PDB file of C-alpha atoms in Angstrom:
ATOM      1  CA  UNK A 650     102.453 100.755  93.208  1.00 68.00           C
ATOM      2  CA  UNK A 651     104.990 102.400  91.376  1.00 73.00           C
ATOM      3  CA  UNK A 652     105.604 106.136  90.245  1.00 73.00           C
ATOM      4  CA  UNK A 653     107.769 108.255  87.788  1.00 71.00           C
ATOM      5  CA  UNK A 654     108.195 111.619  88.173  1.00 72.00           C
ATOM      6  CA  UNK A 655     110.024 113.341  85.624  1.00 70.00           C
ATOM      7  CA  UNK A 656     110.929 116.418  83.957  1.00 69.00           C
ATOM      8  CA  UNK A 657     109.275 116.452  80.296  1.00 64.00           C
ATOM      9  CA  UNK A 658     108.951 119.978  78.413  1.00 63.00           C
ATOM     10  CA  UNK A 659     107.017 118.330  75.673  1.00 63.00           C
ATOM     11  CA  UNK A 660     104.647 116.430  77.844  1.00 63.00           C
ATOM     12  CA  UNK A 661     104.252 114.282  74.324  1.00 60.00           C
ATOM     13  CA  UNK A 662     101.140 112.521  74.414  1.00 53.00           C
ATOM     14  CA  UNK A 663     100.219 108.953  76.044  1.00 52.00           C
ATOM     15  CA  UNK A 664      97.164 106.589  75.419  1.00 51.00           C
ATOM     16  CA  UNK A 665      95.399 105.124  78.311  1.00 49.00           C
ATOM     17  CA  UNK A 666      96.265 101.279  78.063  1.00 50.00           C
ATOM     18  CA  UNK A 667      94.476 100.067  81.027  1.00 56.00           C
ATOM     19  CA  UNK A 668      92.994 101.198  84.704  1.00 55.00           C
ATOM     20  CA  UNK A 669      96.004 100.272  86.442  1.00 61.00           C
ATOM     21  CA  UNK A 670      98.264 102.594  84.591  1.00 65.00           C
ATOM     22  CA  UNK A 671      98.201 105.751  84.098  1.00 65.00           C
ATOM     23  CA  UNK A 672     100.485 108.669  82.479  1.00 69.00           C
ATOM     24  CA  UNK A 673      99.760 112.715  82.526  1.00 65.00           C
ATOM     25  CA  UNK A 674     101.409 115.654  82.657  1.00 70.00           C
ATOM     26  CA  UNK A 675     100.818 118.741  84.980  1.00 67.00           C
ATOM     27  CA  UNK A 676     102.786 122.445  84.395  1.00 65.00           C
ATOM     28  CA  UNK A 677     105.105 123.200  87.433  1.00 60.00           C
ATOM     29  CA  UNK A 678     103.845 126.333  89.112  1.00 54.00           C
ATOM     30  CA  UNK A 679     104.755 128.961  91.886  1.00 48.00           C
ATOM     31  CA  UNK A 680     101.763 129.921  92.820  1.00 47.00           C
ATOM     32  CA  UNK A 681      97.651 127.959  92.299  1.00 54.00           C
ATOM     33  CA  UNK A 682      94.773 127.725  93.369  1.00 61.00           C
ATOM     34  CA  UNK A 683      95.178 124.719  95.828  1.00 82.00           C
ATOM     35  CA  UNK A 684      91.301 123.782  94.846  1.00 91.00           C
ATOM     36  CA  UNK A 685      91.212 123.286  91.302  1.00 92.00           C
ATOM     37  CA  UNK A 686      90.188 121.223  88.691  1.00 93.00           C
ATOM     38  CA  UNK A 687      92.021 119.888  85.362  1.00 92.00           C
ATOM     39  CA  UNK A 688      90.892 118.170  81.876  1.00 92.00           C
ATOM     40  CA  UNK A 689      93.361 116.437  80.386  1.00 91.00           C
ATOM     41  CA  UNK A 690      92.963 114.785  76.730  1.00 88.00           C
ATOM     42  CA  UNK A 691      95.571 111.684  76.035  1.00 84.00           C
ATOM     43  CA  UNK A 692      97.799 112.795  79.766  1.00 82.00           C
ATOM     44  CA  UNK A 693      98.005 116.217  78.586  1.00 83.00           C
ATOM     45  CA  UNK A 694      96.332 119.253  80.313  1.00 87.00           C
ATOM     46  CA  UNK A 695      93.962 120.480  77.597  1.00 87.00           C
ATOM     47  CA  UNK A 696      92.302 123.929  78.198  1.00 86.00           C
ATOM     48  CA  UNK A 697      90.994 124.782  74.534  1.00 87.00           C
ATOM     49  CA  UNK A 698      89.759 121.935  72.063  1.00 89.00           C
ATOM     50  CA  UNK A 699      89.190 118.124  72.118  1.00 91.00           C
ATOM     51  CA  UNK A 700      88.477 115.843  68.853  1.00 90.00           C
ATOM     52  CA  UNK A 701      85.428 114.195  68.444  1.00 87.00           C
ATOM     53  CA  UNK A 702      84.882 110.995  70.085  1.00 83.00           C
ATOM     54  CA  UNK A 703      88.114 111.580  72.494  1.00 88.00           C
ATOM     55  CA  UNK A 704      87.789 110.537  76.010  1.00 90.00           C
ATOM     56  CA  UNK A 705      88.434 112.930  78.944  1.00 93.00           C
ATOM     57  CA  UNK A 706      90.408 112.471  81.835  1.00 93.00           C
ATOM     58  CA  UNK A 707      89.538 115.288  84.969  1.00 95.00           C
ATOM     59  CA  UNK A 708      91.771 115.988  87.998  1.00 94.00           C
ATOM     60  CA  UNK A 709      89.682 117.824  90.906  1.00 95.00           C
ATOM     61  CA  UNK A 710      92.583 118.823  93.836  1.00 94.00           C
ATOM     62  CA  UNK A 711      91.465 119.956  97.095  1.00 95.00           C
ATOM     63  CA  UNK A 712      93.496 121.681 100.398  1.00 94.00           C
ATOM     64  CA  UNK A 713      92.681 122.188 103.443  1.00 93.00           C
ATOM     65  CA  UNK A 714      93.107 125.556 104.294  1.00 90.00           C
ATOM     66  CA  UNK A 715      90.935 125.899 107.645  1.00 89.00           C
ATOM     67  CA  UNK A 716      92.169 126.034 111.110  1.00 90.00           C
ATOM     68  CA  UNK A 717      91.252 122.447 112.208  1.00 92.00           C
ATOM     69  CA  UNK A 718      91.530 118.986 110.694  1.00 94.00           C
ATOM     70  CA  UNK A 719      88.848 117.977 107.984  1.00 94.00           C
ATOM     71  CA  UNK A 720      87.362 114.746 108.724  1.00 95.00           C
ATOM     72  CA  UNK A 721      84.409 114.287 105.821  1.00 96.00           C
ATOM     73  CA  UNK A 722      85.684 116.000 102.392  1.00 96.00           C
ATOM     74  CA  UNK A 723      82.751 115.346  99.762  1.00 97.00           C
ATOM     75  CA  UNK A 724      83.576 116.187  96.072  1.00 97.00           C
ATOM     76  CA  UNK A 725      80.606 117.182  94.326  1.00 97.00           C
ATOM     77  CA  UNK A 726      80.923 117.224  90.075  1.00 96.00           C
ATOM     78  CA  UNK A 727      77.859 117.609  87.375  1.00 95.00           C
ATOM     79  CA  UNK A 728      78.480 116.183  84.833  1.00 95.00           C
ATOM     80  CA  UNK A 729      77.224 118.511  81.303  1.00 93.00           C
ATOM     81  CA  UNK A 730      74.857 116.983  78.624  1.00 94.00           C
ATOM     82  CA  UNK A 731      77.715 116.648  76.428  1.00 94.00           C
ATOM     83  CA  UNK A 732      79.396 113.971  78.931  1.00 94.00           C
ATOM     84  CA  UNK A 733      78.404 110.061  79.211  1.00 94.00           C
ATOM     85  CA  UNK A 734      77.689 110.007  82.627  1.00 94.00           C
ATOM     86  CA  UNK A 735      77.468 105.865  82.018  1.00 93.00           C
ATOM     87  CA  UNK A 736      81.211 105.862  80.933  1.00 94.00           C
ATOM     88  CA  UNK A 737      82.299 107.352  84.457  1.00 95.00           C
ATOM     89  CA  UNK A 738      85.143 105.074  85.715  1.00 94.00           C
ATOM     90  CA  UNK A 739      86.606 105.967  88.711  1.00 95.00           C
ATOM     91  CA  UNK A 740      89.997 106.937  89.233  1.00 92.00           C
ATOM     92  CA  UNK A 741      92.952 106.983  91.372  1.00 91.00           C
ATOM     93  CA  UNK A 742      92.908 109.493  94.654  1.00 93.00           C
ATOM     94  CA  UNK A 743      94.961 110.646  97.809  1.00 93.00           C
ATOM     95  CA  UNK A 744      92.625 108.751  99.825  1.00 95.00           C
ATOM     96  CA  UNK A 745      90.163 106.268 100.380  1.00 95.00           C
ATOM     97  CA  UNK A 746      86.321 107.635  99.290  1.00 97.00           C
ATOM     98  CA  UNK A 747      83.497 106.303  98.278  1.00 97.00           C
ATOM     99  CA  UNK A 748      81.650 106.754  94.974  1.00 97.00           C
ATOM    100  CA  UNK A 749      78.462 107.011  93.680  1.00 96.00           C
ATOM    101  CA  UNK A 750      76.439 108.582  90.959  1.00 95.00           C
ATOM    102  CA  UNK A 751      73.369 110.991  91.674  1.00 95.00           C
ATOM    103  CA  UNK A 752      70.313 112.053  89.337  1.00 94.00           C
ATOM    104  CA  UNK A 753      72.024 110.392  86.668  1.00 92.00           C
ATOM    105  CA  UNK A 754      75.210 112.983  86.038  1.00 94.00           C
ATOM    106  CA  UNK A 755      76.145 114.170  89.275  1.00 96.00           C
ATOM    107  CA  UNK A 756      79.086 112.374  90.723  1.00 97.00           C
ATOM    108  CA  UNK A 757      79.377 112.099  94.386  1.00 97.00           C
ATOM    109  CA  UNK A 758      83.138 111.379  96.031  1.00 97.00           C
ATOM    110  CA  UNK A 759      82.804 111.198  99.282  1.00 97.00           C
ATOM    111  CA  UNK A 760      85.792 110.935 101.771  1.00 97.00           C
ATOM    112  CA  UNK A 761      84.822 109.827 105.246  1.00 95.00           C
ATOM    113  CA  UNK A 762      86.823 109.717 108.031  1.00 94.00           C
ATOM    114  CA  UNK A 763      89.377 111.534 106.414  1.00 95.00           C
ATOM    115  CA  UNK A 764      91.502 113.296 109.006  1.00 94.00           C
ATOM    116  CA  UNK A 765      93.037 115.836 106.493  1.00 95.00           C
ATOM    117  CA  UNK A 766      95.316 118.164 108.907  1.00 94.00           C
ATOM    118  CA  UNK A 767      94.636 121.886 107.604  1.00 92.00           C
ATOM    119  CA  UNK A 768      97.849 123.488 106.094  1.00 91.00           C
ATOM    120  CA  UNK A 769      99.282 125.393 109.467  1.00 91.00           C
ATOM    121  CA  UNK A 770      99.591 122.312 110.999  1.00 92.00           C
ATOM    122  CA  UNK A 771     101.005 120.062 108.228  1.00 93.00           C
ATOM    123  CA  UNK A 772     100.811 121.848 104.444  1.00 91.00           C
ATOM    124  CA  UNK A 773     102.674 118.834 102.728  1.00 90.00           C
ATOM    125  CA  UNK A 774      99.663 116.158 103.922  1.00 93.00           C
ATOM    126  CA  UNK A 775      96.901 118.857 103.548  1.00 93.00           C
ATOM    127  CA  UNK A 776      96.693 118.131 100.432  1.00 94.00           C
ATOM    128  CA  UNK A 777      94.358 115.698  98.607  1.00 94.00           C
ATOM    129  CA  UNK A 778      93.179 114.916  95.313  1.00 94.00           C
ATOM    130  CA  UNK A 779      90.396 112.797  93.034  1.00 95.00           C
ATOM    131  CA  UNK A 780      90.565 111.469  89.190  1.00 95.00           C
ATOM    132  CA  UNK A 781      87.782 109.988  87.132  1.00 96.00           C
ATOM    133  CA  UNK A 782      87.321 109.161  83.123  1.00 95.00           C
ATOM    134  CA  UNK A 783      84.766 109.969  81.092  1.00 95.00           C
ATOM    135  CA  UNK A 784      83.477 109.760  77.393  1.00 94.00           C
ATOM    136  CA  UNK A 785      81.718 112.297  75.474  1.00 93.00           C
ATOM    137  CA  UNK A 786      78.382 111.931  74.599  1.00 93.00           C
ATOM    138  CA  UNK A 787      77.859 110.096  71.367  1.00 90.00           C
ATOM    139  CA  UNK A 788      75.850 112.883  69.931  1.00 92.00           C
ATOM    140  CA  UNK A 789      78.344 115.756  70.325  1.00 93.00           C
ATOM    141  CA  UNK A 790      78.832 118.301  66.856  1.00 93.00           C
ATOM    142  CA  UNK A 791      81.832 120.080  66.046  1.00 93.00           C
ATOM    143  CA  UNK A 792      81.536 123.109  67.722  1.00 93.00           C
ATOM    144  CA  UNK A 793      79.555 121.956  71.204  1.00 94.00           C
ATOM    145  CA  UNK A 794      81.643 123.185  74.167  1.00 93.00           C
ATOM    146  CA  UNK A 795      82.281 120.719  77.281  1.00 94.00           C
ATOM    147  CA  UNK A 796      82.632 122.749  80.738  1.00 92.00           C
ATOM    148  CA  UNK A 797      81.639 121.533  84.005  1.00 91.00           C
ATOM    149  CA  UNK A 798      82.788 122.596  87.529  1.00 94.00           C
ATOM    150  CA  UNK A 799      83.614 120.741  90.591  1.00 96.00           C
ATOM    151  CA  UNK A 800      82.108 121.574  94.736  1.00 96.00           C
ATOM    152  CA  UNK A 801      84.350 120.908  97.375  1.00 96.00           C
ATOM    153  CA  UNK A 802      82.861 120.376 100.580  1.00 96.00           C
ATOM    154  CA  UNK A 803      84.759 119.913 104.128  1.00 95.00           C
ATOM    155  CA  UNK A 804      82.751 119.104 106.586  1.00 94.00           C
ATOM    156  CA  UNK A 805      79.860 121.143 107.356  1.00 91.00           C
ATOM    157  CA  UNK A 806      81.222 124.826 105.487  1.00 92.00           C
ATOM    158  CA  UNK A 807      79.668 125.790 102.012  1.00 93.00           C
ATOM    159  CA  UNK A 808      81.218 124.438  99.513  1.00 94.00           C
ATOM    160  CA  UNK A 809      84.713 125.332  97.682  1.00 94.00           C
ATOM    161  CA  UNK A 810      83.798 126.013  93.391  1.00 94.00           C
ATOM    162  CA  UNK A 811      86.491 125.171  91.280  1.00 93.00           C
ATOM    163  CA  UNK A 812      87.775 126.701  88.295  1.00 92.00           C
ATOM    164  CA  UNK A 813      85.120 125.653  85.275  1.00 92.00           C
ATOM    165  CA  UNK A 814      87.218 123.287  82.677  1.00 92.00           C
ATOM    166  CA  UNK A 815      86.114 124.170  79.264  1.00 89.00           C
ATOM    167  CA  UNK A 816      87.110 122.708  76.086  1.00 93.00           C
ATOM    168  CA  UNK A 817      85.030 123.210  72.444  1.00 93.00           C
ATOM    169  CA  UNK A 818      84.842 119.852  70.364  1.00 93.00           C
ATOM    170  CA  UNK A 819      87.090 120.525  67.251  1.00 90.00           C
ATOM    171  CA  UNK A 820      87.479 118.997  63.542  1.00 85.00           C
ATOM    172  CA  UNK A 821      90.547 116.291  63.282  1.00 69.00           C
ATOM    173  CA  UNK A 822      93.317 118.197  61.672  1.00 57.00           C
ATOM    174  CA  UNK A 823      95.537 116.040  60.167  1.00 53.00           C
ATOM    175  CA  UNK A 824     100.015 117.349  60.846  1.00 53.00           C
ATOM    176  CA  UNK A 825     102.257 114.905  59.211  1.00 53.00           C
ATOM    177  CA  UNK A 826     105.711 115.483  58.512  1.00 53.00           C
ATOM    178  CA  UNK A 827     107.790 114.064  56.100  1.00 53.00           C
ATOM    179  CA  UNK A 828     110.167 112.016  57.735  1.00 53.00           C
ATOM    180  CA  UNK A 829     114.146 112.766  57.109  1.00 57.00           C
ATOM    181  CA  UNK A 830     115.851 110.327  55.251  1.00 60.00           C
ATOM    182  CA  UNK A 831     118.083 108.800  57.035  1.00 60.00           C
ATOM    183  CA  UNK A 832     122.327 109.728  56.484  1.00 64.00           C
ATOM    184  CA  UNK A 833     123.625 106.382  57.480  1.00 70.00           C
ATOM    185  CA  UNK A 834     122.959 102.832  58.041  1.00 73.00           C
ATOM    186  CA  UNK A 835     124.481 100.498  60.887  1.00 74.00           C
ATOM    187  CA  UNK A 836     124.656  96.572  61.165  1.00 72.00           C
ATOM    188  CA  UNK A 837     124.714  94.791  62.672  1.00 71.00           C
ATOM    189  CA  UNK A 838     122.358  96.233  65.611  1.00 66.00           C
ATOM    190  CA  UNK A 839     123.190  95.249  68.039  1.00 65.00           C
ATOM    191  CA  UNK A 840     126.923  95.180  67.498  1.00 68.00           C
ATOM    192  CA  UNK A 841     129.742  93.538  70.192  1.00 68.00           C
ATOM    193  CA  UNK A 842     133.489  94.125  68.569  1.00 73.00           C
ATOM    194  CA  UNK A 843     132.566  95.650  65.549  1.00 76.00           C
ATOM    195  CA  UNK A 844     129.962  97.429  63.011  1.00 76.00           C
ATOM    196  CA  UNK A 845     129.291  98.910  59.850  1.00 75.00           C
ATOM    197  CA  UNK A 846     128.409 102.343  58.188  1.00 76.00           C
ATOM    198  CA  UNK A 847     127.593 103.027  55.058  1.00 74.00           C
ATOM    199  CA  UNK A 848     126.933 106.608  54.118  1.00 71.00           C
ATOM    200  CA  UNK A 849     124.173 108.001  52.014  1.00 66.00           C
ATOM    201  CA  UNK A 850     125.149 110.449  49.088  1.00 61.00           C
ATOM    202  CA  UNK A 851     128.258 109.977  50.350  1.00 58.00           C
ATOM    203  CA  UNK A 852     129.622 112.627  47.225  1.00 56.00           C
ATOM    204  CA  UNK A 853     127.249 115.280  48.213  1.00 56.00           C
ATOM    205  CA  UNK A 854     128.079 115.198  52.211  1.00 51.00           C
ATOM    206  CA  UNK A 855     131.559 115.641  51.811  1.00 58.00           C
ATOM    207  CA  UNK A 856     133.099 115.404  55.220  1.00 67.00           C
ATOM    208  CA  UNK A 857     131.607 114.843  58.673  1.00 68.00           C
ATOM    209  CA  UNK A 858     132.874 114.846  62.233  1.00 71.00           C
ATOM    210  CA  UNK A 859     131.500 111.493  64.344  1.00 72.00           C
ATOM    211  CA  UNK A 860     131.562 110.374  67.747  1.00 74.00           C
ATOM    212  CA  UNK A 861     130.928 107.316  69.816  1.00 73.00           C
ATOM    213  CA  UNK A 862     129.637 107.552  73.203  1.00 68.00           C
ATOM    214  CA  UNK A 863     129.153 104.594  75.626  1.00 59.00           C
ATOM    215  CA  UNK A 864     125.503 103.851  77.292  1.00 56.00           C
ATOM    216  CA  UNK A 865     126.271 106.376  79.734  1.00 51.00           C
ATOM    217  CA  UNK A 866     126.188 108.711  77.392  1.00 56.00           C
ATOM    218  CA  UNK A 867     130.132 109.187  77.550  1.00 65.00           C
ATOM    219  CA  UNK A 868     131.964 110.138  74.673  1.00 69.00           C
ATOM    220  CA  UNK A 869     134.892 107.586  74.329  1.00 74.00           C
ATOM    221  CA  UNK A 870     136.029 108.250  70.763  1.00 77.00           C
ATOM    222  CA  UNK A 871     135.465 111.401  68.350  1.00 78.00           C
ATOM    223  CA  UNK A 872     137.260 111.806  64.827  1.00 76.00           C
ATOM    224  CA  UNK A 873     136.942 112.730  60.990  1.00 73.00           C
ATOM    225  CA  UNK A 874     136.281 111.497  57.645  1.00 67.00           C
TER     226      UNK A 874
END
């Protein structure tokens, strides 16, 4: 299994391609809730609005906070009339569970055996998390708002209540910019020895300073014309 981590400020948005990949972006905090639960919309964290027919994606984190080592964590989630509970797939996780689906929206993750060490005793491996997918319902209007909740359980204590995700099912709203044309054109591409320019409205550009930087990113030649 492979993972990136990286820095992105944008966090631009990704499609889900297939169930064994997976791309999302989380905010880098100080200081959170270490029980919580996230909706994300296309890898993105989404807090406000989703577009019709746009599948979610939910992160439910969980910590172990106690004074002893957790060995049964169950994650409790109900689903809302406005999710397909039939579309639930599954996701990736910190550990091993178990998963099954209860009065038809209520989705049980249940972690057996776990042996999560509480956080005064180990805070980096205290942690643990669960992901699953899920459509909307095919009868959701502009305007119908998706929350839910998750219930953390570990062992026999009442359960933890996440934060409630809520999102409100918004009209598409079309943002296309006009593309800038281009200054300059370059061939061949690639190019070995040697390539060529030729400048757009070369008359009204007057003149420019260039550089040319290796693949490192080096800049091995600057000048003017």
């Amino acid at each position: 299994v492979e993972t990136l981590v990286r820095p992105d400020t944008n966090c631009s948005p990704t499609a889900f391609l297939s169930l064994s990949e997976n791309d999302f972006c989380l905010p880098v905090v100080a200081s959170f809730d270490p029980n919580d639960k996230t909706a994300f919309v296309n890898g993105r964290p989404e807090t406000a609005k989703i577009q019709p027919d746009s599948s979610l994606e939910y992160l439910i984190r969980f910590q172990n906070t106690g004074n002893d080592t957790a060995f049964h964590i169950v994650v409790l989630d109900t689903l809302s009339s406005f999710h397909d509970a039939a579309s639930v797939v599954p996701g990736a996780s910190s550990h091993p569970y178990e998963f099954s689906l209860m009065d038809g929206n209520v989705l049980r993750f249940s972690f057996k055996n776990v042996l999560l060490p509480d956080s005064n005793v180990n805070e980096t491996a205290s942690h643990g998390f669960v992901k699953f997918f899920v459509r909307q319902s095919a009868t959701n209007k502009i305007g119908d708002p998706i929350s839910n909740s998750a219930a953390i359980f570990f062992d026999f204590n009442a359960p933890v209540i996440t934060n409630k995700t809520g999102l409100v099912v918004s009209p598409v709203v079309s943002q296309k910019s006009p593309s800038p044309e281009p200054l300059a054109s370059i061939w061949p591409n690639p190019a070995s020895d040697r390539a060529h320019i030729q400048l757009k409205n070369w008359n009204e550009k007057g003149d420019f300073d260039w550089s040319l930087s290796d693949a490192t990113g080096r800049v091995v030649r600057t000048g003017r014309a």
